[in-house]
Tab-separated table of C-alpha atoms in Angstrom:
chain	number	residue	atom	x	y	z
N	1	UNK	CA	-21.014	-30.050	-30.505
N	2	UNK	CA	-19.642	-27.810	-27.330
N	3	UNK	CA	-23.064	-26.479	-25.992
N	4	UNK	CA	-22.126	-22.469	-24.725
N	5	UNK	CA	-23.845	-21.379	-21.502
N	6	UNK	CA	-25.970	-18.591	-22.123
N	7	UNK	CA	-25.744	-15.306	-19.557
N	8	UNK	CA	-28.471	-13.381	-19.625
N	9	UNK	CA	-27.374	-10.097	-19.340
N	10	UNK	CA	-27.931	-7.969	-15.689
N	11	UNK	CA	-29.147	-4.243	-15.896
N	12	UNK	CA	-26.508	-2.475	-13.991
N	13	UNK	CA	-28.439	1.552	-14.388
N	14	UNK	CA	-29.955	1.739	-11.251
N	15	UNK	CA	-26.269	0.674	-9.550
N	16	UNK	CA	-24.344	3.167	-11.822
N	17	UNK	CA	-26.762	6.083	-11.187
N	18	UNK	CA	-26.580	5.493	-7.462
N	19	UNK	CA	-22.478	5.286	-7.595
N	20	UNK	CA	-22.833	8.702	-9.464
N	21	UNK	CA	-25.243	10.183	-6.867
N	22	UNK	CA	-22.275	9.304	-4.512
N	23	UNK	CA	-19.565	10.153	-5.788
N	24	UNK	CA	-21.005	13.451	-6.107
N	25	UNK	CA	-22.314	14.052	-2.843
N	26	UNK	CA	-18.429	13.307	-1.734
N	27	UNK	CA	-17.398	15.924	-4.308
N	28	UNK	CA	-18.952	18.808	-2.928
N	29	UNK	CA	-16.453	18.694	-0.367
N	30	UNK	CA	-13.540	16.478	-1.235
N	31	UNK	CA	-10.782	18.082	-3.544
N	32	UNK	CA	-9.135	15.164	-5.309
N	33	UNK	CA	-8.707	11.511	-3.669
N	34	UNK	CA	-10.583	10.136	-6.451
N	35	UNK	CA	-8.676	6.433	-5.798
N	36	UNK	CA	-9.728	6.503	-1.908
N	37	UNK	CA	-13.184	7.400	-2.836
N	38	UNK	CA	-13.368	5.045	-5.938
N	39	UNK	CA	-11.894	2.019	-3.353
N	40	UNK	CA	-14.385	2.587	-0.464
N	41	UNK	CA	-17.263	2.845	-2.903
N	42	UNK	CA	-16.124	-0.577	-4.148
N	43	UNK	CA	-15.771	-1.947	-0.288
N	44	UNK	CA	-19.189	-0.970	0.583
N	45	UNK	CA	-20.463	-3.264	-3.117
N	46	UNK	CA	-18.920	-6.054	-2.034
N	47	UNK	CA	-19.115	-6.394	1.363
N	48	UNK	CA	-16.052	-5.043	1.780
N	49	UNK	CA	-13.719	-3.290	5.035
N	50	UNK	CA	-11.644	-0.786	4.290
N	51	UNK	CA	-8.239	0.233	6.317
N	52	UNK	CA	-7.176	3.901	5.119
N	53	UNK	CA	-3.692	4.685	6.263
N	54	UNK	CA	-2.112	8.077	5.663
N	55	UNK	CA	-0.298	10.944	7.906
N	56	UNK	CA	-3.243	13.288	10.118
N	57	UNK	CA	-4.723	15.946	7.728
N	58	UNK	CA	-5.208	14.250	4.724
N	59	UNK	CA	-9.128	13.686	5.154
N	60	UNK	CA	-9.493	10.325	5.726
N	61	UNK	CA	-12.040	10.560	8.905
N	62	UNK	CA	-13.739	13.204	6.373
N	63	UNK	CA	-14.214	11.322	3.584
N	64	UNK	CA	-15.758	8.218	5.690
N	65	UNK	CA	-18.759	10.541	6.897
N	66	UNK	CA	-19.123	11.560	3.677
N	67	UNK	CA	-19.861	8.316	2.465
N	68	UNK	CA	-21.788	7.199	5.254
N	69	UNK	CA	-23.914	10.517	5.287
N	70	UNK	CA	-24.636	9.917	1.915
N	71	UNK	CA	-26.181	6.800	2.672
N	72	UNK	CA	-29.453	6.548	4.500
N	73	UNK	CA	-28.298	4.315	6.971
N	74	UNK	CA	-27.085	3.957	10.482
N	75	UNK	CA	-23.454	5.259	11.373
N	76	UNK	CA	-21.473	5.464	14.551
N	77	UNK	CA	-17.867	6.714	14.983
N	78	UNK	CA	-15.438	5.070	17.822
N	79	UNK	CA	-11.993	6.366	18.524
N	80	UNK	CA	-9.367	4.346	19.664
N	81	UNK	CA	-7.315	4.926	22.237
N	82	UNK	CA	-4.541	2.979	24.418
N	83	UNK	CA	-7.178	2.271	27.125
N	84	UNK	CA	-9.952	1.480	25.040
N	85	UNK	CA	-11.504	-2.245	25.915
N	86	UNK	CA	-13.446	-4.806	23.872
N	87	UNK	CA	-16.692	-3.755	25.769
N	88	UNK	CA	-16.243	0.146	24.387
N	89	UNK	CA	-16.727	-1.560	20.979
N	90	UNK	CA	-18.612	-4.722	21.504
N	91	UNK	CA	-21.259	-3.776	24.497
N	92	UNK	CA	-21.389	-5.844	27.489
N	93	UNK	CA	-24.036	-7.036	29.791
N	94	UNK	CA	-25.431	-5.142	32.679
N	95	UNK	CA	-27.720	-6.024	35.855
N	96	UNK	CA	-31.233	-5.203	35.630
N	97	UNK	CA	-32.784	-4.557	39.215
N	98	UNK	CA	-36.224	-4.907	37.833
N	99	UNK	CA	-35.659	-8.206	36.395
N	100	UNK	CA	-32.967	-9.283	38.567
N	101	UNK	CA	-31.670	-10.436	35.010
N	102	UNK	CA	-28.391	-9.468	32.774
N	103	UNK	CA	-29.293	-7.948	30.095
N	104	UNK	CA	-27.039	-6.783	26.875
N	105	UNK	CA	-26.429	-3.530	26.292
N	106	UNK	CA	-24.824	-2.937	22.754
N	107	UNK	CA	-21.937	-1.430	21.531
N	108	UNK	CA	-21.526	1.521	18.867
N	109	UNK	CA	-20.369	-1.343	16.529
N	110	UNK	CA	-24.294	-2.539	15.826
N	111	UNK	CA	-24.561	-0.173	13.275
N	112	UNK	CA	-24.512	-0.237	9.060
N	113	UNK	CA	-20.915	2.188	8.609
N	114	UNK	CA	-18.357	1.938	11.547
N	115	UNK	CA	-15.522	4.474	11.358
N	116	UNK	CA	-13.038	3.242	13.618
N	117	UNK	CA	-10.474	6.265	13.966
N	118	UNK	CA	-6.881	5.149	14.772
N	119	UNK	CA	-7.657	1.655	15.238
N	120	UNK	CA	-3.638	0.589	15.196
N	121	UNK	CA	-3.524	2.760	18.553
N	122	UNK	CA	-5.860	-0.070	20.697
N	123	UNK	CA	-4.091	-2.250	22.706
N	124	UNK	CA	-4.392	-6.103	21.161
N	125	UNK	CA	-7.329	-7.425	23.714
N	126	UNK	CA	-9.632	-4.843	21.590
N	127	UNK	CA	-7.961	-5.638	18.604
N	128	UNK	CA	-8.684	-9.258	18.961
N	129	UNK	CA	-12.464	-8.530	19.710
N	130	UNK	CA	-12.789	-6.900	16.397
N	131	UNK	CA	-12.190	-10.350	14.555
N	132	UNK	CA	-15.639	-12.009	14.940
N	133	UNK	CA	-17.469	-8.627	13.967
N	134	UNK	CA	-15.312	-7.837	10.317
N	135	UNK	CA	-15.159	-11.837	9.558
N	136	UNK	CA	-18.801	-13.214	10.670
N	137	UNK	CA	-20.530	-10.068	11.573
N	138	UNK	CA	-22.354	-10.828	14.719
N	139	UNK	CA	-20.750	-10.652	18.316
N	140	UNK	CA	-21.231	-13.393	21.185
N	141	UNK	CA	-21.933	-12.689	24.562
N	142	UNK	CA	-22.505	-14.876	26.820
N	143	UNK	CA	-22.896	-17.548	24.678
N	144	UNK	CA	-25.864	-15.446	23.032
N	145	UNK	CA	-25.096	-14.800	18.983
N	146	UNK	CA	-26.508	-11.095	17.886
N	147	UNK	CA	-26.186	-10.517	14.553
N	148	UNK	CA	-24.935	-7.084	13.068
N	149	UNK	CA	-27.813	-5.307	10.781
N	150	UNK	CA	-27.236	-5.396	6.994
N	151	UNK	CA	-25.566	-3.865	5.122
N	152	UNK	CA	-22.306	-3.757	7.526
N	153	UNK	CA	-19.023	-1.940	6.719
N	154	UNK	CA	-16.028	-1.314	8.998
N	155	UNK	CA	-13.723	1.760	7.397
N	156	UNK	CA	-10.561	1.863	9.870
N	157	UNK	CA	-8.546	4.931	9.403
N	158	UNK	CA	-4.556	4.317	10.651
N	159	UNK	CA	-1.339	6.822	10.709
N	160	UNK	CA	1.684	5.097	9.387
N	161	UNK	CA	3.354	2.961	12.076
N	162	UNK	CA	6.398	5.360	12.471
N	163	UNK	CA	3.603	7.709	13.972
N	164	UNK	CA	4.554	8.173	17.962
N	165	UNK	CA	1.721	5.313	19.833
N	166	UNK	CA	0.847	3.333	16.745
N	167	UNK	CA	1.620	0.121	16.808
N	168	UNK	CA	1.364	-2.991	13.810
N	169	UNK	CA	-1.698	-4.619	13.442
N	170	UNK	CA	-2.361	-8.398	13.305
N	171	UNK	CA	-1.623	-10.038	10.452
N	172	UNK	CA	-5.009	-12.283	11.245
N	173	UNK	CA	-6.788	-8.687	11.341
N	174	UNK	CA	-5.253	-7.061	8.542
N	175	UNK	CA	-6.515	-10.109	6.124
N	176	UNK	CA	-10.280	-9.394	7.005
N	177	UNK	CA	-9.705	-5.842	5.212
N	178	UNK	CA	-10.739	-6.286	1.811
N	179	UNK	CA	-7.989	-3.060	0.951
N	180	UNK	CA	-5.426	-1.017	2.266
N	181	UNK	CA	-5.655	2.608	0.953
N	182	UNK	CA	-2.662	4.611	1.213
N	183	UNK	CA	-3.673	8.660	1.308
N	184	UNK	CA	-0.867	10.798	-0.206
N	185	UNK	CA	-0.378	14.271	-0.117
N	186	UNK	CA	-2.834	16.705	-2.727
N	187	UNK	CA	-0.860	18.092	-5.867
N	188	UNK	CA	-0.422	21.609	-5.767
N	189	UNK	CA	-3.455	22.413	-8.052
N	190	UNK	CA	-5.609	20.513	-5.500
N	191	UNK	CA	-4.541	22.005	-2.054
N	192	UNK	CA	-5.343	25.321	-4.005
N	193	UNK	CA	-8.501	24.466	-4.955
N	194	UNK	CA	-9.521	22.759	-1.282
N	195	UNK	CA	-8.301	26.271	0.325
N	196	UNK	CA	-10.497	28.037	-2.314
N	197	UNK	CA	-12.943	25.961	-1.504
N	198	UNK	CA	-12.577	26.263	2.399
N	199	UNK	CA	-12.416	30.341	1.925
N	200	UNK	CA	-16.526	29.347	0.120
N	201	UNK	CA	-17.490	27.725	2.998
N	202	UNK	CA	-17.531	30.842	5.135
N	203	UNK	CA	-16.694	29.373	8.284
N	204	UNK	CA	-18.725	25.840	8.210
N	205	UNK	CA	-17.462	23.808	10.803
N	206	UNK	CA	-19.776	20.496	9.865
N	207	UNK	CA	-18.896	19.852	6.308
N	208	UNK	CA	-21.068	17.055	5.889
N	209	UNK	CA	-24.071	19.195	6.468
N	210	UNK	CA	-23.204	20.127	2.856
N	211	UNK	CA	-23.881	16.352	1.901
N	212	UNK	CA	-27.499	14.672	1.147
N	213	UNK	CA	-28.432	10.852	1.858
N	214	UNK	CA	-28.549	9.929	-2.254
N	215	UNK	CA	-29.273	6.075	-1.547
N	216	UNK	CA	-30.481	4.055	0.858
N	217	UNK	CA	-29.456	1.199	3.155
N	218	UNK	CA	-31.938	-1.616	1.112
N	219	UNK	CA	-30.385	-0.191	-2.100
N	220	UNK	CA	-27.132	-0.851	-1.306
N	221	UNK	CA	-28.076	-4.191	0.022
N	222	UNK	CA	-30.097	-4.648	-3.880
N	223	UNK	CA	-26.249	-3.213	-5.162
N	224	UNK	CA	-24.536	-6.073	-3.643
N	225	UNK	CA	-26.886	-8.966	-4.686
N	226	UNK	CA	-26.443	-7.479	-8.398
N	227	UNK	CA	-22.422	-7.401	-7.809
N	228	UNK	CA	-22.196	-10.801	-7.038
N	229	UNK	CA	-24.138	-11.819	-10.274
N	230	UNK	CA	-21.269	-10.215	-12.722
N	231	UNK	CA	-20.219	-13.247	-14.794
N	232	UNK	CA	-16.812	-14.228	-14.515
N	233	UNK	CA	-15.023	-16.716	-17.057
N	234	UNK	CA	-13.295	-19.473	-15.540
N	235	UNK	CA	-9.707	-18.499	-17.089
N	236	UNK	CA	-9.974	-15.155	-15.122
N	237	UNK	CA	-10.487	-17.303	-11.960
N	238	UNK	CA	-7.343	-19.383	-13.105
N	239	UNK	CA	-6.053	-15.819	-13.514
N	240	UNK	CA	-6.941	-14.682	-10.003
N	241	UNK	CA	-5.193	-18.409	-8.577
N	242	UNK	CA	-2.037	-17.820	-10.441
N	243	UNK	CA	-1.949	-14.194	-9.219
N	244	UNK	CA	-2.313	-15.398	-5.891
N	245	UNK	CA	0.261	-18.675	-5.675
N	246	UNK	CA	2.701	-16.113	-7.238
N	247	UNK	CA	3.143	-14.331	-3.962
N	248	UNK	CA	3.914	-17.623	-2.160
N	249	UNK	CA	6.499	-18.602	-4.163
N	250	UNK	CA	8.259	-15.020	-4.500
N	251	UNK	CA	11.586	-15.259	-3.630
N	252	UNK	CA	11.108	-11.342	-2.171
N	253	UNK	CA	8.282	-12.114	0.058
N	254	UNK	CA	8.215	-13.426	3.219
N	255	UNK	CA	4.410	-14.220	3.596
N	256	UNK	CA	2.058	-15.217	0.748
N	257	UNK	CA	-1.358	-13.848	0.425
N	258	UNK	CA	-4.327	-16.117	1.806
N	259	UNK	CA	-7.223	-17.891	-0.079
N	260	UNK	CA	-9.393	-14.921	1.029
N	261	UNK	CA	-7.144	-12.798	-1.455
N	262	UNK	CA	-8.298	-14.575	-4.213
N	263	UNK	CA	-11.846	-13.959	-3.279
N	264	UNK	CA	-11.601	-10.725	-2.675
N	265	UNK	CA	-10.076	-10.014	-5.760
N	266	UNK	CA	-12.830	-11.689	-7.791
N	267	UNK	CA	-15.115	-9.796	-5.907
N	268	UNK	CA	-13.775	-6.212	-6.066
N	269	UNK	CA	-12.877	-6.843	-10.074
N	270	UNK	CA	-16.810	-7.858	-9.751
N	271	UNK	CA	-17.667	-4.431	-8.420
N	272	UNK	CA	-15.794	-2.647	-10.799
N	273	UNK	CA	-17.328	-3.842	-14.118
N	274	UNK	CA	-20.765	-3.198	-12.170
N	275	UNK	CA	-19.588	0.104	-11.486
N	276	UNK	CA	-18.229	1.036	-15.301
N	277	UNK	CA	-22.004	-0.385	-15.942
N	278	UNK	CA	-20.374	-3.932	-17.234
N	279	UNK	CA	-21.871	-7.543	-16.337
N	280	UNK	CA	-18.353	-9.218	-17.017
N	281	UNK	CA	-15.184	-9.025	-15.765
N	282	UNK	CA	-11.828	-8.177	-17.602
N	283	UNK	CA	-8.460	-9.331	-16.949
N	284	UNK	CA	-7.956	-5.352	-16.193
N	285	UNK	CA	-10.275	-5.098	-13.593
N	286	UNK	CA	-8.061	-7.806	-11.557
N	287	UNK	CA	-5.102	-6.069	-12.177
N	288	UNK	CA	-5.983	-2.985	-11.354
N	289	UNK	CA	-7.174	-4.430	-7.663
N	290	UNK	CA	-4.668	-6.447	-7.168
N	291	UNK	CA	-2.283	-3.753	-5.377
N	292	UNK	CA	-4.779	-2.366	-2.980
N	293	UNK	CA	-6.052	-6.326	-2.197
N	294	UNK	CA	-2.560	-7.565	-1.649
N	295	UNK	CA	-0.328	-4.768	-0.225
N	296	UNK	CA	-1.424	-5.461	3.477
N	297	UNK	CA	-1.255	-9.333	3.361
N	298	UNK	CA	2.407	-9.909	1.834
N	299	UNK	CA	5.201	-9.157	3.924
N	300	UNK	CA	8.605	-8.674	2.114
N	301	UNK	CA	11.769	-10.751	3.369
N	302	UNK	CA	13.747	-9.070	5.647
N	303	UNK	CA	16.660	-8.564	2.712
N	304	UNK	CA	14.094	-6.695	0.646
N	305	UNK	CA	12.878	-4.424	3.040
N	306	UNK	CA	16.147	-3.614	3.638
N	307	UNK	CA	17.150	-2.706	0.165
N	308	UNK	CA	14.177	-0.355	0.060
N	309	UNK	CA	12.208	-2.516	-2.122
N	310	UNK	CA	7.901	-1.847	-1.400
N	311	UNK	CA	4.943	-4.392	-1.620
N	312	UNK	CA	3.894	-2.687	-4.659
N	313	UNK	CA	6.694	-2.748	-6.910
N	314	UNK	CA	6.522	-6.843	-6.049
N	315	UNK	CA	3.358	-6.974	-6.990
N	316	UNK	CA	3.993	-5.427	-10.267
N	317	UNK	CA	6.536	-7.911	-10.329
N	318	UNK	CA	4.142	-10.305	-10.148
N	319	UNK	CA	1.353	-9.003	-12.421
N	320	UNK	CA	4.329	-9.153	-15.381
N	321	UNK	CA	5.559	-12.400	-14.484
N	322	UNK	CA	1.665	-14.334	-14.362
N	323	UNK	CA	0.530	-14.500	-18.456
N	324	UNK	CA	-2.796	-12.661	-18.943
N	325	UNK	CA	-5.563	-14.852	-20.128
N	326	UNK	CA	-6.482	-13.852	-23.946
């Protein structure tokens, strides 16, 4: 007789009350943009970067100090700019007179939340210094390893590349964000309620004054660990392969999405049973992250993007074409 491995099941309260607390705290401010605030909530769980891209004005910068203000944890802000170099980001060594020694001066990037605002308009040197940080999180210098604090979580806000000065990023970047979360415009019923809202605030400049720290930085580190203990049957990983060898065999697409897809699927569909207060994972929980995993590592064929044809609808393409495991 087939022996069945027992799970014992994981208490998820203490994650879903501190979501909640979140989410909130966002609120106060944020009209609407439920998916963008949903998505970086489920970055920071899992380890996550995020890249938001959308045109100027649609609170993306906002909505990243919101998140890390809610947090008791260190944050630092860095804007990018065409003459921005790696040592801007990074920190770089500097003569000490006293000691006669080099000593190393970090960067704003040693910190828990990095907003990187603009990051497609750095030239590629800067670009390229970014990959050790998102991918291994420490920096080298001078053959020295630091090692970023814990937790660590890049959010990189872009305009869309047809913005004047913006210019494509990496592919080899572009994989080490675990989504791409395109910003759209409010409904009408929301851009009323924001300028209501606005008209209430009676001249605050600082919005995220309005915003309390609801968790801490060891708490979200505690989140994490209970994330990556969600149980995960073995025909949803099949699931998550065929998913993934789909899009490099897809006559429409160009490039294929990596091996760290597939992980990054399992571990955002991870986050979101935590986060609906679940210690398994459902085939809908991969589906539903599949688009914002997967949109910025295909590329479409150059017939396709010519015919109008979007990563997304591809990908829904691909969703109907792979069975779903019963």
């Amino acid at each position: 007789m087939e022996e069945t491995t027992f799970h014992p099941r994981t208490d998820f309260y203490a994650l879903h009350q501190g979501v909640a607390a979140i989410r909130e705290q966002i609120g106060k401010v944020i009209i609407g943009q439920h998916e963008m605030v949903e998505l970086l909530i489920t970055g920071l769980l899992t380890q996550g970067h995020v890249l938001i891209e959308g045109v100027p004005g649609v609170a993306k910068t906002l909505t990243a100090k919101l998140l890390a203000r809610s947090i008791d944890a260190d944050f630092s802000r860095l804007q990018f700019t065409p003459d921005i170099m790696p040592a801007d980001v990074l920190g770089t060594s500097v003569f000490n007179p006293e000691t006669r020694n080099f000593e190393y001066k970090r960067g704003p990037v040693f910190s828990n939340l990095v907003l990187i605002d603009e990051i497609n308009r750095a030239p590629a040197k800067t670009q390229a210094a970014l990959f050790e940080v998102m991918e291994e999180r420490q920096i080298t210098n001078d053959g020295i390893t630091h090692p970023l604090p814990a937790p660590f979580m890049v959010v990189a806000t872009q305009n869309p590349i047809e913005q004047e000065g913006t210019y494509r990023l990496p592919e080899a970047q572009l994989d080490r964000f675990l989504f791409k979360i395109e910003v759209k415009y409010p409904s009408l019923n929301e851009e009323i309620t924001m300028l209501q809202a606005m008209h209430q605030f009676n001249g605050l400049t600082d919005l995220t004054k309005m915003v309390d720290k609801v968790v801490t930085a060891s708490q979200i580190i505690e989140f994490q660990a209970l994330v990556r203990r969600v149980h995960i049957e073995d025909k949803l990983l099949h699931y998550i392969a065929a998913l993934i060898q789909e899009t490099r065999v897809n006559a429409s697409l160009y490039l294929g999405a990596s091996p760290r897809a597939s992980i990054a699927v399992m571990n955002c569909a991870k986050a979101t049973a935590a986060i609906n207060n679940r210690d398994f994972v459902t085939p809908d929980d991969i589906v539903n992250m599949l688009p914002h995993v997967l949109r910025h590592r295909i590329m479409l064929t150059p017939e396709r993007e010519m015919e109008g044809i979007t990563t997304d609808e591809v990908i829904a393409q691909i969703i109907k074409a792979v069975e779903v495991p019963r």
